[in-house]
Coordinates of C-alpha atoms in Angstrom, one line a residue:
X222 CA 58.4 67.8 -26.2
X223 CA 58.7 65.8 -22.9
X224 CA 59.0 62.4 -24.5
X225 CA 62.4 61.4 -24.9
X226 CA 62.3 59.4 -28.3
X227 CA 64.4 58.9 -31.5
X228 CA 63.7 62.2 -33.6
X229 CA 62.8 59.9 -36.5
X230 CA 60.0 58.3 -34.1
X231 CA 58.9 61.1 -33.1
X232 CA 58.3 62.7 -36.5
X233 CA 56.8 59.4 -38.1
X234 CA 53.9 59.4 -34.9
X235 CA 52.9 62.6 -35.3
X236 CA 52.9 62.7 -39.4
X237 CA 51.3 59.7 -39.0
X238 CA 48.5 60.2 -36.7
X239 CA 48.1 63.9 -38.2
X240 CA 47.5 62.3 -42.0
X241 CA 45.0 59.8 -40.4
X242 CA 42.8 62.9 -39.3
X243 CA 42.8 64.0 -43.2
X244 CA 42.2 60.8 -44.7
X245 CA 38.9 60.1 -42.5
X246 CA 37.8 63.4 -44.3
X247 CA 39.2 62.3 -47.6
X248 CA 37.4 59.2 -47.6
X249 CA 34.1 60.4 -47.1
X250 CA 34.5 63.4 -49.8
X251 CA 36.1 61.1 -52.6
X252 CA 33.4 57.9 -52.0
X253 CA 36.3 55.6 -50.5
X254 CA 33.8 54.5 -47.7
X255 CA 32.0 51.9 -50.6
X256 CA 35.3 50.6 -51.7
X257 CA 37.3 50.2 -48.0
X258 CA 34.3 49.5 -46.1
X259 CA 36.3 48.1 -42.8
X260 CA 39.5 48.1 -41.5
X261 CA 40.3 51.3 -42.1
X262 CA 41.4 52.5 -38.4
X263 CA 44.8 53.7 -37.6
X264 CA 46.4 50.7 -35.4
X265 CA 49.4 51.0 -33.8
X266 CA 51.6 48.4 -31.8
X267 CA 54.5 50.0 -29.6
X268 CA 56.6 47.2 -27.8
X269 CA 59.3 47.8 -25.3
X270 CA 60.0 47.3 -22.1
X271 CA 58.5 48.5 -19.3
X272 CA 59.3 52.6 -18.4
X273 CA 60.7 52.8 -21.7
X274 CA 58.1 56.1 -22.9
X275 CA 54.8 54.0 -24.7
X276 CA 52.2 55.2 -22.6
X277 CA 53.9 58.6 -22.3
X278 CA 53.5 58.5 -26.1
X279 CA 49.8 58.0 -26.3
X280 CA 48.8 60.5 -24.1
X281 CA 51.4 63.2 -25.7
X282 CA 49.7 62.2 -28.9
X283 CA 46.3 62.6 -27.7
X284 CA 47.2 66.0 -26.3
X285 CA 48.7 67.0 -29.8
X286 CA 45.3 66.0 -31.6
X287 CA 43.4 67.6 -28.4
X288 CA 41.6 63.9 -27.9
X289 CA 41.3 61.7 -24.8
X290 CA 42.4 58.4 -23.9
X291 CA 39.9 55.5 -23.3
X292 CA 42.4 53.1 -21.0
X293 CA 40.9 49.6 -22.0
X294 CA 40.4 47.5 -18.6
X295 CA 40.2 44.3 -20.4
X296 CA 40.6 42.4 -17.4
X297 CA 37.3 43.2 -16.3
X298 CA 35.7 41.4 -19.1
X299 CA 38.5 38.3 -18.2
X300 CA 36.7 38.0 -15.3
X301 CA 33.2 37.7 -16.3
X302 CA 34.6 33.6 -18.1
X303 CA 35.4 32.5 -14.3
X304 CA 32.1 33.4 -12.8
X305 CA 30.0 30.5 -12.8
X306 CA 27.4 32.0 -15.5
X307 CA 26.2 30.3 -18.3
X308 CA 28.4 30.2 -21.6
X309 CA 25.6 32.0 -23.8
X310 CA 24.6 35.0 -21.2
X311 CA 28.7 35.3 -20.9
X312 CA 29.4 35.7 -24.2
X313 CA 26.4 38.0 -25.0
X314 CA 27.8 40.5 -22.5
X315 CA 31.1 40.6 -23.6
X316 CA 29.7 41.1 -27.1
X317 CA 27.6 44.2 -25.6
X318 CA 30.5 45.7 -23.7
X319 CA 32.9 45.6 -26.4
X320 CA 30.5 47.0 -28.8
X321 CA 29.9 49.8 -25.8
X322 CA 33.7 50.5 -25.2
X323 CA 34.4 51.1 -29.5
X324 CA 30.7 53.4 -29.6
X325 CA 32.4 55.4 -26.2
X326 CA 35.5 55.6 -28.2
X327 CA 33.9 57.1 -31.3
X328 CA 31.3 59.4 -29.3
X329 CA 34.0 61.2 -26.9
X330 CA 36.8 61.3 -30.1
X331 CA 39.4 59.8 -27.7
X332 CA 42.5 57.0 -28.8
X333 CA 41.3 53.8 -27.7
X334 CA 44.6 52.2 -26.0
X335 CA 45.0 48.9 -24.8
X336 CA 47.7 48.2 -22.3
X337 CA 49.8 45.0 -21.8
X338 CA 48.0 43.8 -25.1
X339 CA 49.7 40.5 -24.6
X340 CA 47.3 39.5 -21.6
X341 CA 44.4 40.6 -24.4
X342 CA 45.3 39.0 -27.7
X343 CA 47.4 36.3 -26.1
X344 CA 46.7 32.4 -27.8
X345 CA 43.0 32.6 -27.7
X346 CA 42.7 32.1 -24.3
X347 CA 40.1 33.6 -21.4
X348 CA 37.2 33.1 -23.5
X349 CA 38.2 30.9 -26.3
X350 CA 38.0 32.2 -29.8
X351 CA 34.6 33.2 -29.2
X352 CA 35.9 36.9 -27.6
X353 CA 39.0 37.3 -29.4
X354 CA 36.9 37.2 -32.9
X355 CA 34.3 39.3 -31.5
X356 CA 36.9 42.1 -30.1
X357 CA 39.3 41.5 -33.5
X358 CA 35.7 42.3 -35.6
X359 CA 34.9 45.4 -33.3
X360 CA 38.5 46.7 -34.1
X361 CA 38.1 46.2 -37.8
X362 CA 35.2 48.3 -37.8
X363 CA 35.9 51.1 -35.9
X364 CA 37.1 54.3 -37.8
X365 CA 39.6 55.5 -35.2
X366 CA 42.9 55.8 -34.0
X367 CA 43.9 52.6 -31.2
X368 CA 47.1 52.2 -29.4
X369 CA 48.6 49.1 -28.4
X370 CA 51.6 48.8 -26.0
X371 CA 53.1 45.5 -25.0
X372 CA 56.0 43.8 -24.1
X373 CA 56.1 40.7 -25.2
X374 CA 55.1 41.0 -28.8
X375 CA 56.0 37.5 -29.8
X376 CA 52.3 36.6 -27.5
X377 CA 50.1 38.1 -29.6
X378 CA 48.0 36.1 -31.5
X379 CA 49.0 35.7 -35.0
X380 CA 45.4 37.0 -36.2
X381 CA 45.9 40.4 -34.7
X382 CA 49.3 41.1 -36.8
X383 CA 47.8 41.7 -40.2
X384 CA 45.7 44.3 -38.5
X385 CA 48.4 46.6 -36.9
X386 CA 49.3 49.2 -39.2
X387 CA 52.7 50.2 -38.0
X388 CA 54.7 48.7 -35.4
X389 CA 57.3 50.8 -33.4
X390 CA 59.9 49.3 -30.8
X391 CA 60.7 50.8 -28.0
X392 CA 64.4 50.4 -26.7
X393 CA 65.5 51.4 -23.9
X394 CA 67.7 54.6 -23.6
X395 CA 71.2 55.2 -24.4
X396 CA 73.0 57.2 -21.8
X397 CA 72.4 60.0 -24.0
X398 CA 68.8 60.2 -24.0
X399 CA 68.6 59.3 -20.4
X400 CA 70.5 62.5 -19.7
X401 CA 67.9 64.3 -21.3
X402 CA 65.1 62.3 -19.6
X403 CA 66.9 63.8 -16.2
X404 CA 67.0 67.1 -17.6
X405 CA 63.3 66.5 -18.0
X406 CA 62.0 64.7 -15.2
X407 CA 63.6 66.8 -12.8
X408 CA 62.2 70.5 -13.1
X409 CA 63.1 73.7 -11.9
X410 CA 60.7 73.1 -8.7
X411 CA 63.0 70.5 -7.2
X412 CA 65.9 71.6 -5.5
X413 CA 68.6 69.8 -6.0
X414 CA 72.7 70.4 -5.0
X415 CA 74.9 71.6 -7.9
X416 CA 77.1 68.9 -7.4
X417 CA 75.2 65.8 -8.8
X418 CA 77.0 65.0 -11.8
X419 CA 74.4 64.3 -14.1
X420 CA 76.4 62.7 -17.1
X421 CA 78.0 60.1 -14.5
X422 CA 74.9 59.4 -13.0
X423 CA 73.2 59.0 -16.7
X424 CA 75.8 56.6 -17.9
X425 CA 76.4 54.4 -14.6
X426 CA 72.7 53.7 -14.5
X427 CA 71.1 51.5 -16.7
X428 CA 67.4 52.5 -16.2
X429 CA 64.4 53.4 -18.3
X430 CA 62.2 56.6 -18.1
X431 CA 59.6 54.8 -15.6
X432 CA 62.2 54.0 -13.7
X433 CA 64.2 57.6 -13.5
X434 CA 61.4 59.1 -12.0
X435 CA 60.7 56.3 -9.5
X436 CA 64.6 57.2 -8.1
X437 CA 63.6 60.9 -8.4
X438 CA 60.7 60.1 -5.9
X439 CA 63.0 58.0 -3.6
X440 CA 65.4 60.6 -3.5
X441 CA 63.2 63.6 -3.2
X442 CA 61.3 61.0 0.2
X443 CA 65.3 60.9 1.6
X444 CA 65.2 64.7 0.9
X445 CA 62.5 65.2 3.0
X446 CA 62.8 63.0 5.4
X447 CA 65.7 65.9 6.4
X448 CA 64.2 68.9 6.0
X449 CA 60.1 68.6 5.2
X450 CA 59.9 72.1 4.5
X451 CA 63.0 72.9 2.6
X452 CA 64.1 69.5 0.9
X453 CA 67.2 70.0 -1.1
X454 CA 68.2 66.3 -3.2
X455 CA 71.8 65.7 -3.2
X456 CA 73.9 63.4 -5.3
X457 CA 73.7 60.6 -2.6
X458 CA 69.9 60.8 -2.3
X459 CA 69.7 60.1 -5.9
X460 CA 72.4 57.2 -6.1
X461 CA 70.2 55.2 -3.5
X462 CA 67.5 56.1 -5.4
X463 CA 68.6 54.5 -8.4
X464 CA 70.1 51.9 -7.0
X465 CA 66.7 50.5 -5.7
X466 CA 65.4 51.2 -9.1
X467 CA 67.7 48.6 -10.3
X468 CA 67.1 45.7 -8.4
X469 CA 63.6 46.2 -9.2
X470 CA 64.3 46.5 -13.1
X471 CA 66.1 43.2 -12.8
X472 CA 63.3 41.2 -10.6
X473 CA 60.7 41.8 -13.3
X474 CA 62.0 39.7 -15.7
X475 CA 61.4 36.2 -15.2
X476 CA 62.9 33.4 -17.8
X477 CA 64.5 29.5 -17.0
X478 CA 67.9 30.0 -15.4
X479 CA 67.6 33.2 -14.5
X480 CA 70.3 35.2 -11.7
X481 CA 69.2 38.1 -10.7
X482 CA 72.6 40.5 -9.9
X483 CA 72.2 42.7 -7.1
X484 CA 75.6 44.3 -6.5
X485 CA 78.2 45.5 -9.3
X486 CA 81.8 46.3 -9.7
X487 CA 82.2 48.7 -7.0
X488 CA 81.4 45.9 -4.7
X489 CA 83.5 43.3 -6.6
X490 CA 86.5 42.0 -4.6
X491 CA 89.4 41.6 -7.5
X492 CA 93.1 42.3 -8.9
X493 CA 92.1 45.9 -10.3
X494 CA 93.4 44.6 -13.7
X495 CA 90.6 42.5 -13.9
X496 CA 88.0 45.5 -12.5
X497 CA 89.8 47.2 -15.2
X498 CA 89.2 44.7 -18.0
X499 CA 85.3 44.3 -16.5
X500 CA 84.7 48.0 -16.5
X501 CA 85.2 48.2 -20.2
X502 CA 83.0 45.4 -21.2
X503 CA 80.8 47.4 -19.4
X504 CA 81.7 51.0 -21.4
X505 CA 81.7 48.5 -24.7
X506 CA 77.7 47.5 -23.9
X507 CA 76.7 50.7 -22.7
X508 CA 78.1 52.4 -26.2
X509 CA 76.0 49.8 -28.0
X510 CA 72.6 52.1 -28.3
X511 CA 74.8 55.2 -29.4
X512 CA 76.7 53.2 -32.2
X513 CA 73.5 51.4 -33.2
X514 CA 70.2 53.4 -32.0
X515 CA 71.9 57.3 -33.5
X516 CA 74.9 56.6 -35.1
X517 CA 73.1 54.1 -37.3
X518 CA 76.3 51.9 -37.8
X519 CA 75.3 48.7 -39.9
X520 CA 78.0 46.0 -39.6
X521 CA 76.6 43.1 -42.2
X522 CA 76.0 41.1 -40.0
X523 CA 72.2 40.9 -40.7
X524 CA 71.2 37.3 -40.4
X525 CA 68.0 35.3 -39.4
X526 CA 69.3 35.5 -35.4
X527 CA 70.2 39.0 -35.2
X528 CA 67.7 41.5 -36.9
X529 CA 69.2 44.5 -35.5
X530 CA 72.6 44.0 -37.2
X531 CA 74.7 44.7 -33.8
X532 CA 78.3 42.7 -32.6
X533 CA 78.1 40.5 -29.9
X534 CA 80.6 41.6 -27.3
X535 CA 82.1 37.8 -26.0
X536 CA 83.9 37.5 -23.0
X537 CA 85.7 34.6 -21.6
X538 CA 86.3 34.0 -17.8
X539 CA 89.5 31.8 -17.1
X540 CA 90.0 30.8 -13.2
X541 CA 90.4 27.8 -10.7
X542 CA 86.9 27.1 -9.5
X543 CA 86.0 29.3 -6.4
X544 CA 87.7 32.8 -7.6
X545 CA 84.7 34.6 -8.3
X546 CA 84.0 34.2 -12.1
X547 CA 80.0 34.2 -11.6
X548 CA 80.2 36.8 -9.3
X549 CA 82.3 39.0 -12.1
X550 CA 79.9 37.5 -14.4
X551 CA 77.2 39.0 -12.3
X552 CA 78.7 42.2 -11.6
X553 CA 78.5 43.1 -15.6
X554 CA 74.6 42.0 -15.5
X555 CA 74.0 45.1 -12.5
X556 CA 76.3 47.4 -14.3
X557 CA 73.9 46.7 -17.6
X558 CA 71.1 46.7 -16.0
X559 CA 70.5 42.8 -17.8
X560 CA 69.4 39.7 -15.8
X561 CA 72.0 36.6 -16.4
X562 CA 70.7 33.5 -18.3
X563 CA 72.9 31.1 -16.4
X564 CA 73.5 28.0 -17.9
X565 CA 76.3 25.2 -17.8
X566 CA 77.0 23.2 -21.2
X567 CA 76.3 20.1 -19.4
X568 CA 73.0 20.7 -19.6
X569 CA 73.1 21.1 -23.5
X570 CA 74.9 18.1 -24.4
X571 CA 72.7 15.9 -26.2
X572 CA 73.3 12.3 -28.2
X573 CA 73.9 13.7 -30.9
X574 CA 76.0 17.1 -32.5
X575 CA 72.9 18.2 -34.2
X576 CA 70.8 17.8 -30.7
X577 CA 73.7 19.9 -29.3
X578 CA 73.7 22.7 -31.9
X579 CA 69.7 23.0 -31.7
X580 CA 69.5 23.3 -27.7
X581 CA 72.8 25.6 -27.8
X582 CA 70.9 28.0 -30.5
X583 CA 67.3 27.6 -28.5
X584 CA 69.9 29.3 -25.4
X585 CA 70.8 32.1 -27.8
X586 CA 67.6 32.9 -28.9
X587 CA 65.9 32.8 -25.0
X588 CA 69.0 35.0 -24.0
X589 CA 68.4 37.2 -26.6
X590 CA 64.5 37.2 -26.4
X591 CA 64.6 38.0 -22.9
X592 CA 67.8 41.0 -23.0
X593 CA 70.0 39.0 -20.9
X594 CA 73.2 38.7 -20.3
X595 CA 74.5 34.8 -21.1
X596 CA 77.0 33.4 -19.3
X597 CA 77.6 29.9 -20.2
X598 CA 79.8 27.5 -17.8
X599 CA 82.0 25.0 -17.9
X600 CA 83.4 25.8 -21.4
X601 CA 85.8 23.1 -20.7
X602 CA 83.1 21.0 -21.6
X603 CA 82.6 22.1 -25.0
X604 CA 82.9 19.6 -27.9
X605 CA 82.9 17.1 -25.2
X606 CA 82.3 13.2 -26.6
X607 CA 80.6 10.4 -24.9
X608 CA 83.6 9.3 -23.6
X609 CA 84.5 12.5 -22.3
X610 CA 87.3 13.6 -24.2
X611 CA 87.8 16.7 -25.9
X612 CA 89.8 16.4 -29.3
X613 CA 90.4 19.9 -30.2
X614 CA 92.2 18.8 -34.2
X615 CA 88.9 16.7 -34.7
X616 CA 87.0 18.4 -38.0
X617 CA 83.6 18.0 -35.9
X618 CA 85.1 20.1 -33.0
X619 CA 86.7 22.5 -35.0
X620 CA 82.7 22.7 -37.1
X621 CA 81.0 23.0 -33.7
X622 CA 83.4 25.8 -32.4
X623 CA 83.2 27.7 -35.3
X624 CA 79.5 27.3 -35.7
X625 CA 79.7 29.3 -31.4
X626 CA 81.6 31.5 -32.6
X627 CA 78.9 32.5 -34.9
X628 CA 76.4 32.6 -32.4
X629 CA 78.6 34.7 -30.6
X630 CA 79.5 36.9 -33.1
X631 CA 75.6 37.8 -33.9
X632 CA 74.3 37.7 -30.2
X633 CA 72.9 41.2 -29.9
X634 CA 74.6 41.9 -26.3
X635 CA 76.5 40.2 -23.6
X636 CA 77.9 36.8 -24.0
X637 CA 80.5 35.3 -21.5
X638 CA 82.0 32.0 -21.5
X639 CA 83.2 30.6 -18.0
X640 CA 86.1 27.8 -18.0
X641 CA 88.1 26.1 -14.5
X642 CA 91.3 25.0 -17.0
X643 CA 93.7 26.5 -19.2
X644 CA 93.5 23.4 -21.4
X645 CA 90.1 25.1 -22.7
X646 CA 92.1 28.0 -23.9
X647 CA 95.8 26.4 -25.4
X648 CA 92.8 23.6 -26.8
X649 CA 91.6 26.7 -29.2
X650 CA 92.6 27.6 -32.4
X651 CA 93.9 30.9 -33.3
X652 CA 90.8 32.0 -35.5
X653 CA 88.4 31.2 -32.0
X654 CA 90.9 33.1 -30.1
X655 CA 91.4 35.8 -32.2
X656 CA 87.5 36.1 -32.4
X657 CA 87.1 36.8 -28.8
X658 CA 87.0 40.7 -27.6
X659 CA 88.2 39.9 -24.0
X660 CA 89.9 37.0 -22.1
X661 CA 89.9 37.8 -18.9
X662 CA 92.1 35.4 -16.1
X663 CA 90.9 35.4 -12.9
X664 CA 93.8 33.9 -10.1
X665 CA 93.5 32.7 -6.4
X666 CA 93.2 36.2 -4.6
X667 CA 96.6 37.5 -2.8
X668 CA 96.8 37.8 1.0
X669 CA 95.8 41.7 1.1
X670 CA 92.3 40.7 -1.3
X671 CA 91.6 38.0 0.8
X672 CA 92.0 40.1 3.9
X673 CA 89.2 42.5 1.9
X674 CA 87.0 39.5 1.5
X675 CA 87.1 37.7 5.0
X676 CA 86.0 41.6 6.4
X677 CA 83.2 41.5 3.1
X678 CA 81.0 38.3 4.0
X679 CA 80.0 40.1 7.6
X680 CA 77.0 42.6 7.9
X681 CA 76.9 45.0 9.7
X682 CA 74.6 43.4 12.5
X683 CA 77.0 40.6 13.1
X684 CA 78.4 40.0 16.5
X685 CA 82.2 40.0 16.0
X686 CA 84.1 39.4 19.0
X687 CA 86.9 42.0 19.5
X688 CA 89.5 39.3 18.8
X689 CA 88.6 39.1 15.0
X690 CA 91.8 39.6 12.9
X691 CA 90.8 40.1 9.1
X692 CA 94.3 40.5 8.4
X693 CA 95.7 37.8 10.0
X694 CA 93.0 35.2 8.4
X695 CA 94.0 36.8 5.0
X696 CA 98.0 36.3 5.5
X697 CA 97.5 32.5 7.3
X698 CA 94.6 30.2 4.7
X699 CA 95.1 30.8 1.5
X700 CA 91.5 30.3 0.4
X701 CA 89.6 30.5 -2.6
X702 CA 86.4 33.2 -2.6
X703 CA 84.3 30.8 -2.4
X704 CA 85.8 28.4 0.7
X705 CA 85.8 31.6 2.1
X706 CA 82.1 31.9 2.4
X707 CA 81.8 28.8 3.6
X708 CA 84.1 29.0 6.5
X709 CA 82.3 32.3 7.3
X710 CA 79.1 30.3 7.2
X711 CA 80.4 27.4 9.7
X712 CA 81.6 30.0 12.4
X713 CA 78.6 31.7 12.2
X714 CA 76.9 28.9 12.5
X715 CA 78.7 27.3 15.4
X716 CA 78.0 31.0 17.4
X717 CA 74.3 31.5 16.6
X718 CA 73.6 28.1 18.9
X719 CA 75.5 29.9 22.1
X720 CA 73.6 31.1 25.1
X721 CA 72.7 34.8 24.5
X722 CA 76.0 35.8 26.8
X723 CA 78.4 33.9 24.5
X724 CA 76.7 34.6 21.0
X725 CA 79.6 35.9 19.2
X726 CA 81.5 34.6 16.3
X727 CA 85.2 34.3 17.6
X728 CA 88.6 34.4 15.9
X729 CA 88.7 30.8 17.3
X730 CA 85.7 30.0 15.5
X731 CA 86.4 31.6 12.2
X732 CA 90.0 29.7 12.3
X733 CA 88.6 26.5 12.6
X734 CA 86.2 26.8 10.0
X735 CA 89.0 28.0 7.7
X736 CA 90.9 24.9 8.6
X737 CA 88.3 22.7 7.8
X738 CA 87.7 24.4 4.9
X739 CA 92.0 24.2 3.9
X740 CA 91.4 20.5 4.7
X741 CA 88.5 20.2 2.2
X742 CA 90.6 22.0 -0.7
X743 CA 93.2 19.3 0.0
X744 CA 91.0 16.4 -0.2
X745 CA 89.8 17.8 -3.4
X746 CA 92.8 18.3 -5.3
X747 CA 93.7 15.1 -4.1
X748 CA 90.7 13.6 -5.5
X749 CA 91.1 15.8 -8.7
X750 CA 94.6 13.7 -9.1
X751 CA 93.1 10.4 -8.7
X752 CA 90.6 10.6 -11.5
X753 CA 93.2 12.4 -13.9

């Protein structure tokens, strides 16, 4: 009753590993053991991320049957291939200890469970075919229940599939369940302030069961680092708590062109139109496991790229270059709790259309593989020919837009398209447009934002002189988020080479960097001209 799972999960585990119980019995009783004479152990593959409840589950089903759990350290016998040993004492051992670890199994009636399977059954490597037959041969005869838990289930080696016996994925919670993983998680012994709003804190944070009790631990630490014999947690104790939970959620995926958010909306320097607009992309993603995972809603839109029958939820950023579309881009990824697969269309034009369209789809899939969010860039791009025209009446650019669209459309999450020009938009048709769920324009910041984001881009360790004028900077250069950064860069730049005395960034110093920076914007637009 502490695992937080799908009811329907639930009830198929337990009926499941409760009938295998009987059917050991009713196999030896009705002479089945001379007709099935192997492979007839219970094998089952959960695959999720990490923290999402799998080895919660094999422990609370080995408590249900009254069993133990035999934790599989197949590492150890990894290990043995890079000692410098011969090849035929090697693989005698690993024969012996494998045969050991299934007689162990069977003697102490405990679940055999093998963790990170992936690093186990994984391409036939470490060992060669050699120990991957002999541990595949051990499984099919053993007459018991084995757990396997991974999560990359695409690794495993294409011999182990046709002996799994069910396969259950893991997802990770809907704010729902993570409620009720709070509720759990945090038990009458901890004392925390009425005050926490659990249903806020629940749906603003996009973490997995692992990682809610990880923030419950940081908190409860903050807690008593006040008072180490009363500790009361309080709702700020638990926001920093989670908050470090996230980063480290998003740091363990690793894929090509991955950004790793670390700040979200809250920290997002915009018109509060556009925070508006962001925030319910955001609410739209975060509804996604209650519309799909319990309410079961099936949209027909089941095709070879999206199993799970979901709408993708496309976005498209529209803004000069330097206004802080990757950073909004970004800002969605933390509020998620999703990576961003960042990649720019340049890099997926090819010779040919059919080129394009493959190395576009192989984006998709990666994106979707690895439970990003994909931001593409430079959609201005888009249906680009060698000569580096865009003919938006063309048939083939009309083909290859609809054929996005589609990719779009059956993307299982997060999908946001990032353009400089408004030609990109008036260039689409009405179907492309009206396809879109948000289209989102991003402008130059005003003088009061930019006063916000000049005061933003310093710590609080940095040595401002007492002359420093946020205001003033923000009503004088009308700069760009980006030329911003930079000029804040320059001037600190220029201060950190003072003499200790004079190490301070001035408003002198910021001003001249701004200017520089105004001057650079200039020469830019000026260039821009020329090659129009």
């Amino acid at each position: 009753n502490q695992v937080v799972l799908p009811d329907e999960y639930k009830q198929t585990i337990l009926s499941t590993v409760t009938a295998y119980e009987h059917f050991r019995t009713y196999r030896k009783t009705s002479g089945l053991d001379q007709t099935l004479t192997y492979g007839t152990g219970l094998v089952l593959l959960l695959c999720g991320a990490s923290g999402t409840g799998k080895t919660m589950t094999v422990n609370a089903v080995a408590h249900h049957l009254k069993k133990r759990v035999l934790l599989v350290d197949f590492p150890s016998l990894q290990g043995k291939a890079s000692q410098d040993r011969g090849y035929v004492r090697f693989i005698g051992e690993c024969d012996a200890d494998l045969r050991g670890l299934f007689r162990e199994a069977d003697m102490s009636n405990a679940i055999l469970f093998f963790d990170e399977c992936e690093s186990i059954f994984k391409q036939r490597e470490m060992g060669g075919d050699r120990l991957l037959n002999a541990l595949l041969t051990e499984m099919e005869r053993y007459e018991g229940i084995v757990f396997l838990a991974t999560n990359r289930p695409f690794d495993l080696d294409e011999a182990m599939h046709r002996r799994i016996t069910a396969v259950f994925e893991y997802k990770a919670p809907d704010h729902i369940q993570r409620r009720e993983i709070w509720r759990v998680l945090v038990s009458d012994k901890l004392k925390c302030c009425p005050e926490i709003d659990w249903e806020a804190i629940a749906l603003k944070y996009e973490l997995s069961g692992g990682f809610i009790k990880n923030a419950i631990l940081s908190a409860l630490l903050k807690a008593i680092g006040r008072n180490s014999t009363d500790p009361v947690i309080n709702h700020d104790d638990i926001v920093t708590g989670c908050a470090l939970q996230m980063r480290g959620s998003l740091h363990m995926k690793t894929f090509d062109h991955r950004v790793v958010p670390t700040t979200g909306l809250d920290a997002l320097i915009v018109a509060d139109a556009v925070r508006a607009t962001l925030a319910e992309v955001v609410q739209f993603e975060k509804a996604r496991n209650v519309i799909y995972g319990q309410w079961n809603f099936d949209f027909g839109l089941t095709t070879k790229y999206n199993k799970k029958n979901q709408k993708g939820i496309s976005v498209l950023l529209i803004g000069p270059s330097g206004v802080g579309k990757i950073s909004a881009a970004k800002a969605i990824g933390f509020e998620v709790g999703r990576p961003l697969k960042l990649v720019h269309f340049a890099q997926l034009q090819c010779d040919s259309a059919a080129d394009t369209r493959r190395a576009l789809q192989s984006t998709f899939d990666d994106a979707r593989l690895m439970d990003a969010v994909l931001v593409l860039e430079g959609f201005e791009m888009f249906g680009m020919d060698v000569h580096g025209q865009v003919d938006a009446d063309s048939p083939r650019f009309r083909v290859e837009a609809q054929r996005l669209m589609d990719m779009v459309d059956t993307f299982p999450g997060i999908s946001i398209l990032v353009a400089t020009t408004a030609s990109s938009v008036t260039s689409l048709d009405h179907e492309f447009s009206r396809r879109l769920k948000f289209l989102i324009e991003m402008r130059p910041p005003t003088a009061s934002l930019r006063t916000l984001l000049w005061r933003s881009f310093f710590p609080p360790t940095a040595p401002l002189a007492p002359d420093v004028d946020f205001d003033k900077l923000g009503m004088r250069f009308e700069l760009s988020n980006d030329a911003m950064s930079n000029a804040v860069f320059r001037a600190a730049a220029m201060a950190a080479l003072r003499p200790e005395a004079t190490r301070r960034i001035t408003m002198k110093d910021l001003v001249n960097a701004a200017e520089l920076e105004k001057k650079k914007g200039r020469n830019n637009e000026m260039r821009d001209r020329l090659f129009v």
